[in-house]
Coordinates of C-alpha atoms in Angstrom, one line a residue:
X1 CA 131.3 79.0 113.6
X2 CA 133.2 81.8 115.8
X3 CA 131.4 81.6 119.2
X4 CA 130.2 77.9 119.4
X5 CA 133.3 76.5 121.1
X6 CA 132.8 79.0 124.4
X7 CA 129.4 78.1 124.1
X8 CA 129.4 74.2 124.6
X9 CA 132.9 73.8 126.7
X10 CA 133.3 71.5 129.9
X11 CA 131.2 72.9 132.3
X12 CA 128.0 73.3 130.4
X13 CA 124.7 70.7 130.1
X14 CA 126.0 67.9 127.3
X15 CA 122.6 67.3 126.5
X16 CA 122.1 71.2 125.9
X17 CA 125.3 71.9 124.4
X18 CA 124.5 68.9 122.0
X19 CA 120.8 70.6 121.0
X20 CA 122.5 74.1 120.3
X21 CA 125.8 73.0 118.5
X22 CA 124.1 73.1 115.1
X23 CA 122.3 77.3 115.9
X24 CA 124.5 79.3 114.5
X25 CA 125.4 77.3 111.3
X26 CA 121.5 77.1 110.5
X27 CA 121.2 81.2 108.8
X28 CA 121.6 81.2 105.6
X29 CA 123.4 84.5 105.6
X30 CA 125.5 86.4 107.5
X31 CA 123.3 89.4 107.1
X32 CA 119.4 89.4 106.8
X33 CA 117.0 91.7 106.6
X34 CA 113.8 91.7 108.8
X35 CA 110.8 93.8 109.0
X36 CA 108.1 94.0 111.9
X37 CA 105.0 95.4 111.2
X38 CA 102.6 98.3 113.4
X39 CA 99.0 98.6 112.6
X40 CA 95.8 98.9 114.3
X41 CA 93.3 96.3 113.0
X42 CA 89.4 95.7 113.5
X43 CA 86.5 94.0 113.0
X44 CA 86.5 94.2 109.3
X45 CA 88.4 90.9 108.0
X46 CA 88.4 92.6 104.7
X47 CA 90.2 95.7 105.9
X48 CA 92.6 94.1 107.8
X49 CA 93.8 91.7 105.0
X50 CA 94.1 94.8 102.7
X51 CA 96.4 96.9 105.6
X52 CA 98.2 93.3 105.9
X53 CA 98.5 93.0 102.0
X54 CA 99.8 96.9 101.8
X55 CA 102.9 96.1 104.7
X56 CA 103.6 93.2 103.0
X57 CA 104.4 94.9 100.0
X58 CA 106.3 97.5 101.9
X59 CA 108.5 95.0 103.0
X60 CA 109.3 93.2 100.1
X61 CA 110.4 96.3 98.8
X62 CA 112.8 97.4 102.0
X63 CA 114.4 94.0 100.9
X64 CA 113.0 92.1 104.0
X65 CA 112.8 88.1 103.9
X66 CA 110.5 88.0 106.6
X67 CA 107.7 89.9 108.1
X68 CA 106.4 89.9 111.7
X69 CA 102.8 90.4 112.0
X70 CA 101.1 91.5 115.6
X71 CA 98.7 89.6 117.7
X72 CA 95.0 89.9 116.2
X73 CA 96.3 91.0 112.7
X74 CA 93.6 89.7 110.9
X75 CA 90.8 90.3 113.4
X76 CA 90.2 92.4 116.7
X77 CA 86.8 92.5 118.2
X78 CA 84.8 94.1 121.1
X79 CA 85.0 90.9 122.9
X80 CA 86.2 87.8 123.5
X81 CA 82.6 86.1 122.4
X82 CA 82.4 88.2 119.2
X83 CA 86.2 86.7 118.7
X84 CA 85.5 83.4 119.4
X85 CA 82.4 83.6 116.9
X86 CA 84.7 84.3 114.2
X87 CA 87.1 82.2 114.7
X88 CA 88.2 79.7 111.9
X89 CA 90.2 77.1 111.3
X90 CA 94.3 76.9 110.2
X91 CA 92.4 75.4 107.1
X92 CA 89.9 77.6 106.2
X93 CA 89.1 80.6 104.1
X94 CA 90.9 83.1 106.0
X95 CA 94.4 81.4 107.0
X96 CA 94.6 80.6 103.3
X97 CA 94.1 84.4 102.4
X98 CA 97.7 85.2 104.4
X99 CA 99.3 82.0 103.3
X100 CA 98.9 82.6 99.4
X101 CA 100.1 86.4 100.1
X102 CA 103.1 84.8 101.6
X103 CA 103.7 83.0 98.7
X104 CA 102.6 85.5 95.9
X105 CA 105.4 87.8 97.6
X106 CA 107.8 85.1 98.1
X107 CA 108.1 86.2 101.4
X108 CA 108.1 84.5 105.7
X109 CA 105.0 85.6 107.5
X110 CA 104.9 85.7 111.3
X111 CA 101.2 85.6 111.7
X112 CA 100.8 85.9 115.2
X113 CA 97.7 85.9 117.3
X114 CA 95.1 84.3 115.0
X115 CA 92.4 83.3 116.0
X116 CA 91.8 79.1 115.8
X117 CA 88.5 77.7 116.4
X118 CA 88.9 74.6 118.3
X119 CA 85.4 72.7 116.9
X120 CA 83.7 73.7 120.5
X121 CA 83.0 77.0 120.6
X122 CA 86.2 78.0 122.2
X123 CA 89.5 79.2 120.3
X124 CA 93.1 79.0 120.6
X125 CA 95.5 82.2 120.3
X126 CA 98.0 80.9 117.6
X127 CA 101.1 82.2 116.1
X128 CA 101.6 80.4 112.8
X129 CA 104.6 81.6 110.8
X130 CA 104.2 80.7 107.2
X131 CA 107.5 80.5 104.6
X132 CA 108.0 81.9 100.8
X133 CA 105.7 79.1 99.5
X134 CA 102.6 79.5 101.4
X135 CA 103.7 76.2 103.7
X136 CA 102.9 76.5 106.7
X137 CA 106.3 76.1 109.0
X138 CA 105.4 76.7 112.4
X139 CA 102.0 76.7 114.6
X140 CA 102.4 77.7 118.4
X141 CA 99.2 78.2 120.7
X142 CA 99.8 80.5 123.4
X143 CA 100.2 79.2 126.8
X144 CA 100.0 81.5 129.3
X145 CA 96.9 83.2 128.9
X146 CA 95.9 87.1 129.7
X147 CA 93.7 87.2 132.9
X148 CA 94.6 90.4 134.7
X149 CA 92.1 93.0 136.4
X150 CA 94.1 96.7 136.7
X151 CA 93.1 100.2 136.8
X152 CA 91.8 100.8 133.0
X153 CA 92.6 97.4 132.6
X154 CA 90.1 94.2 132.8
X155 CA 90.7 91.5 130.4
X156 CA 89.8 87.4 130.6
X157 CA 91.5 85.9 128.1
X158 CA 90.7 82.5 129.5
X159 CA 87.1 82.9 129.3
X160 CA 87.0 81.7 125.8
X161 CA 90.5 81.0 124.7
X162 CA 92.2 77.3 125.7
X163 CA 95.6 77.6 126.4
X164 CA 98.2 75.6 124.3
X165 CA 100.5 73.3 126.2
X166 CA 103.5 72.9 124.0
X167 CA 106.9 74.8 123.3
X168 CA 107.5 76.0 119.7
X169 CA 110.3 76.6 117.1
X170 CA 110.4 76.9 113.8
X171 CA 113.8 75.8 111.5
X172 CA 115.1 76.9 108.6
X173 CA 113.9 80.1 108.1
X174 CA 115.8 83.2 106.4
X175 CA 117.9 83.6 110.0
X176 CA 118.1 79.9 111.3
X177 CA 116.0 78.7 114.2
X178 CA 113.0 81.1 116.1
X179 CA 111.5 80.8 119.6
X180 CA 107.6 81.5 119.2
X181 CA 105.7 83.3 121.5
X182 CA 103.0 85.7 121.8
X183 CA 102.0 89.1 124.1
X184 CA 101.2 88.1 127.5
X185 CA 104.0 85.2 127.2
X186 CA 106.7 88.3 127.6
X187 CA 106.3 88.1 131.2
X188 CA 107.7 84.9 131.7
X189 CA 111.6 84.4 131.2
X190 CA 111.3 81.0 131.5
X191 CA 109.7 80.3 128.2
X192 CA 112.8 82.3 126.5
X193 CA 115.3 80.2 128.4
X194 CA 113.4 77.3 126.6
X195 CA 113.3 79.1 123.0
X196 CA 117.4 79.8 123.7
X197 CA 118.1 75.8 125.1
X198 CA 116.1 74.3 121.9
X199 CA 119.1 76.7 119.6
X200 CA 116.4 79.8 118.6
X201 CA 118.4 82.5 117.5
X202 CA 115.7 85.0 118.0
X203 CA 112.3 85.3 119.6
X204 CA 108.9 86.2 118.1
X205 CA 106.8 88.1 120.2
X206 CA 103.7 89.8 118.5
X207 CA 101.4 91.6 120.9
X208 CA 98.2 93.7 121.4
X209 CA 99.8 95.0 124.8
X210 CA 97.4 97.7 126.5
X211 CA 98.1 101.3 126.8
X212 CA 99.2 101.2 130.5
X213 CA 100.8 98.5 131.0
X214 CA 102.8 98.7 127.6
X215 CA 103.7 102.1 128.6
X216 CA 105.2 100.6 132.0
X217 CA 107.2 97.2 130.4
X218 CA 106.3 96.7 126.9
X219 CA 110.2 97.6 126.1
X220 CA 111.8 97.0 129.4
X221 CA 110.4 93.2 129.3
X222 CA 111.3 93.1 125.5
X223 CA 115.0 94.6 126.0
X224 CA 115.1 92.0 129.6
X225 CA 114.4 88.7 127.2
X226 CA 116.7 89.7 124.4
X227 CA 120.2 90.0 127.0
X228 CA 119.0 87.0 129.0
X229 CA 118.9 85.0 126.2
X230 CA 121.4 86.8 123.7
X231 CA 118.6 86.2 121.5
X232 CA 117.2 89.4 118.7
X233 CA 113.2 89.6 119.5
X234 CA 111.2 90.4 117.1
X235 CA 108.2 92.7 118.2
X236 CA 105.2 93.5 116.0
X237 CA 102.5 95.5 117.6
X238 CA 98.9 96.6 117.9
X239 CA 98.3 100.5 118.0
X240 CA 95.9 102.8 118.5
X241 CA 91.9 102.7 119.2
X242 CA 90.6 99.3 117.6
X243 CA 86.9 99.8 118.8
X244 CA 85.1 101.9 121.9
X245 CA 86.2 98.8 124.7
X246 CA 89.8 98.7 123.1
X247 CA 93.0 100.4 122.0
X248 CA 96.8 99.3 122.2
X249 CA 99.8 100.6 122.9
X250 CA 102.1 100.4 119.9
X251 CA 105.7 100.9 119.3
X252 CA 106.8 98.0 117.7
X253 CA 110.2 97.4 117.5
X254 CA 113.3 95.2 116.9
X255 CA 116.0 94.5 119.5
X256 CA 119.4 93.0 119.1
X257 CA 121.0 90.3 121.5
X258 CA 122.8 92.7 123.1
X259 CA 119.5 94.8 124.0
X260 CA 119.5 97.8 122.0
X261 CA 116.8 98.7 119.6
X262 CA 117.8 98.3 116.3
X263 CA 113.9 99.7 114.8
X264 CA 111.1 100.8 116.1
X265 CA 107.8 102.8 115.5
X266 CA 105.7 105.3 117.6
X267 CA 102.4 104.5 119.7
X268 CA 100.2 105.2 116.5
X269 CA 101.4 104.5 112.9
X270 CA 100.7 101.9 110.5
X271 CA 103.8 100.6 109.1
X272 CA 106.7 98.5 109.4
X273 CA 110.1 99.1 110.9
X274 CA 113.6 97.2 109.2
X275 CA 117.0 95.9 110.2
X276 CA 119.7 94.4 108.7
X277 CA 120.8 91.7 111.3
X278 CA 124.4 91.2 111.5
X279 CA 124.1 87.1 113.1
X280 CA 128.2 87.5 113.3
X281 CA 127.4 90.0 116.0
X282 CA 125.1 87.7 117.6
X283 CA 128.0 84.8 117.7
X284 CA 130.4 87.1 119.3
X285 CA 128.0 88.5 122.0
X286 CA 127.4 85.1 122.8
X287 CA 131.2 84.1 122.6
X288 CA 132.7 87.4 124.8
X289 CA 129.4 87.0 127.2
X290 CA 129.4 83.4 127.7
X291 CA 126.5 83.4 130.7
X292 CA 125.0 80.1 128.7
X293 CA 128.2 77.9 129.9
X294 CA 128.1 79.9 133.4
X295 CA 124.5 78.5 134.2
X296 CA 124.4 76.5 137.0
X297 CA 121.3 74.1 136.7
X298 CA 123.0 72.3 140.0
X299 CA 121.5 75.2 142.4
X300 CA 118.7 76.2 140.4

């Protein structure tokens, strides 16, 4: 493919190079339609499904083959504990509700943020993306978790959440390999450098990112990850007032390895933003801007 050779020449990590070589021959078009979705989700499990079901169906009909869902899609509480209390397993009722919509619609689902009961009383914060058959592809538990204490801002994500200790991709779907990640992970570039060295293509990051400080980074850090890693990133979002403790600051959007916004929606609406993804374009950023072969892992 156009791009690889300037990507794994003399001078470059052999085990790395090796890993990557097969990335860009993995889409299974030169062209694919995405969509990422925007809502503002609740308590009500019932609701949420029916808002989920609703963008689902708007996608499918933009021509989309896969959907990105936002962190606490099917569920956002007051709290922490009321989350934890209904949490459920990848195997039960609830998971099984998204993974038969995937399959009814014959469409991906990034279902990010879910939350896992763990059997203890705890949960995880898990990203599952699930393919055109219900099968689920891909299940990443979010590392780094959110423990922060700003003005208007006091959250403790650790207090009930265990944090997950493994890297994730998922292969094979409708644009070759994805990097998974969730909200809070956005901060840290090394994760991306990760997604990029294990071949991802682009980078899933759903999020429930809070009024201030998504109106001070949400975009910088998501425009900053996408030309580090000549990656797209894929951003559903949270908007809006969930409950009385809680509201999120929106604007999902989609941004191209070269760091310009392809889509994106405003602080408030429901809905779901599209691109067409030109993965041509994405070989030659990588080919003309070849910073992968110009690391130097000897110094740093």
């Amino acid at each position: 493919v156009h791009g690889e050779t300037s990507l794994s020449r003399s001078g470059d990590d052999p085990a790395r190079a090796k890993s990557r070589a097969p990335e860009l021959m993995a889409s299974r078009a030169a062209r694919v339609t995405v969509a990422v979705a925007q809502m503002t989700s609740t308590s009500d499990k019932a609701a949420n499904l029916s808002i989920c079901a609703s963008l689902v169906r708007q996608a499918v009909e933009k021509g989309a083959s896969m959907l990105f869902f936002p962190e606490c899609f099917a569920f956002m509480g007051s709290s922490g504990e009321e989350a934890a209390r209904e949490a459920e397993p990848l195997s039960g009722a609830l998971m099984t509700e998204y993974t038969a919509l995937a399959k009814t619609h014959r469409l991906w689902l990034s279902l990010g943020g879910f939350h896992e009961a763990t059997g203890t009383g705890r949960m995880h914060n898990t990203h599952v993306v699930v393919d055109q058959a219900g099968a689920i592809r891909g299940v990443y538990r979010k590392v780094h978790l959110f423990d922060v204490a700003l003005p208007g801002v006091n959250l403790q994500e650790s207090k009930w959440t265990d944090p997950g200790s493994e890297i994730v991709t998922c292969e094979d779907t409708p644009l070759g390999t994805l990097g998974l990640s969730t909200c809070y992970d956005l901060r840290f570039p090394e994760l991306y450098t990760q997604l990029r060295a294990r071949g991802s293509l682009g980078a899933c990051v759903p999020a429930a990112f809070t009024v201030p400080t998504g109106a001070a980074h949400w975009e910088l850090l998501l425009r900053a990850r996408a030309v580090e890693t000549q990656m797209y990133v894929f951003a559903a979002a949270q908007a809006g007032a969930h409950n009385d403790k809680r509201s999120s600051y929106g604007h999902a959007m989609i941004v191209d390895p070269w760091g310009s916004v392809l889509a994106q929606l405003d602080g408030e609406e429901t809905g779901i933003a599209t691109a067409e993804l030109d993965l041509e374009q994405l070989a030659r950023v990588r080919e003309r801007m070849p910073v992968w072969s110009h690391r130097r892992p000897d110094v740093y």
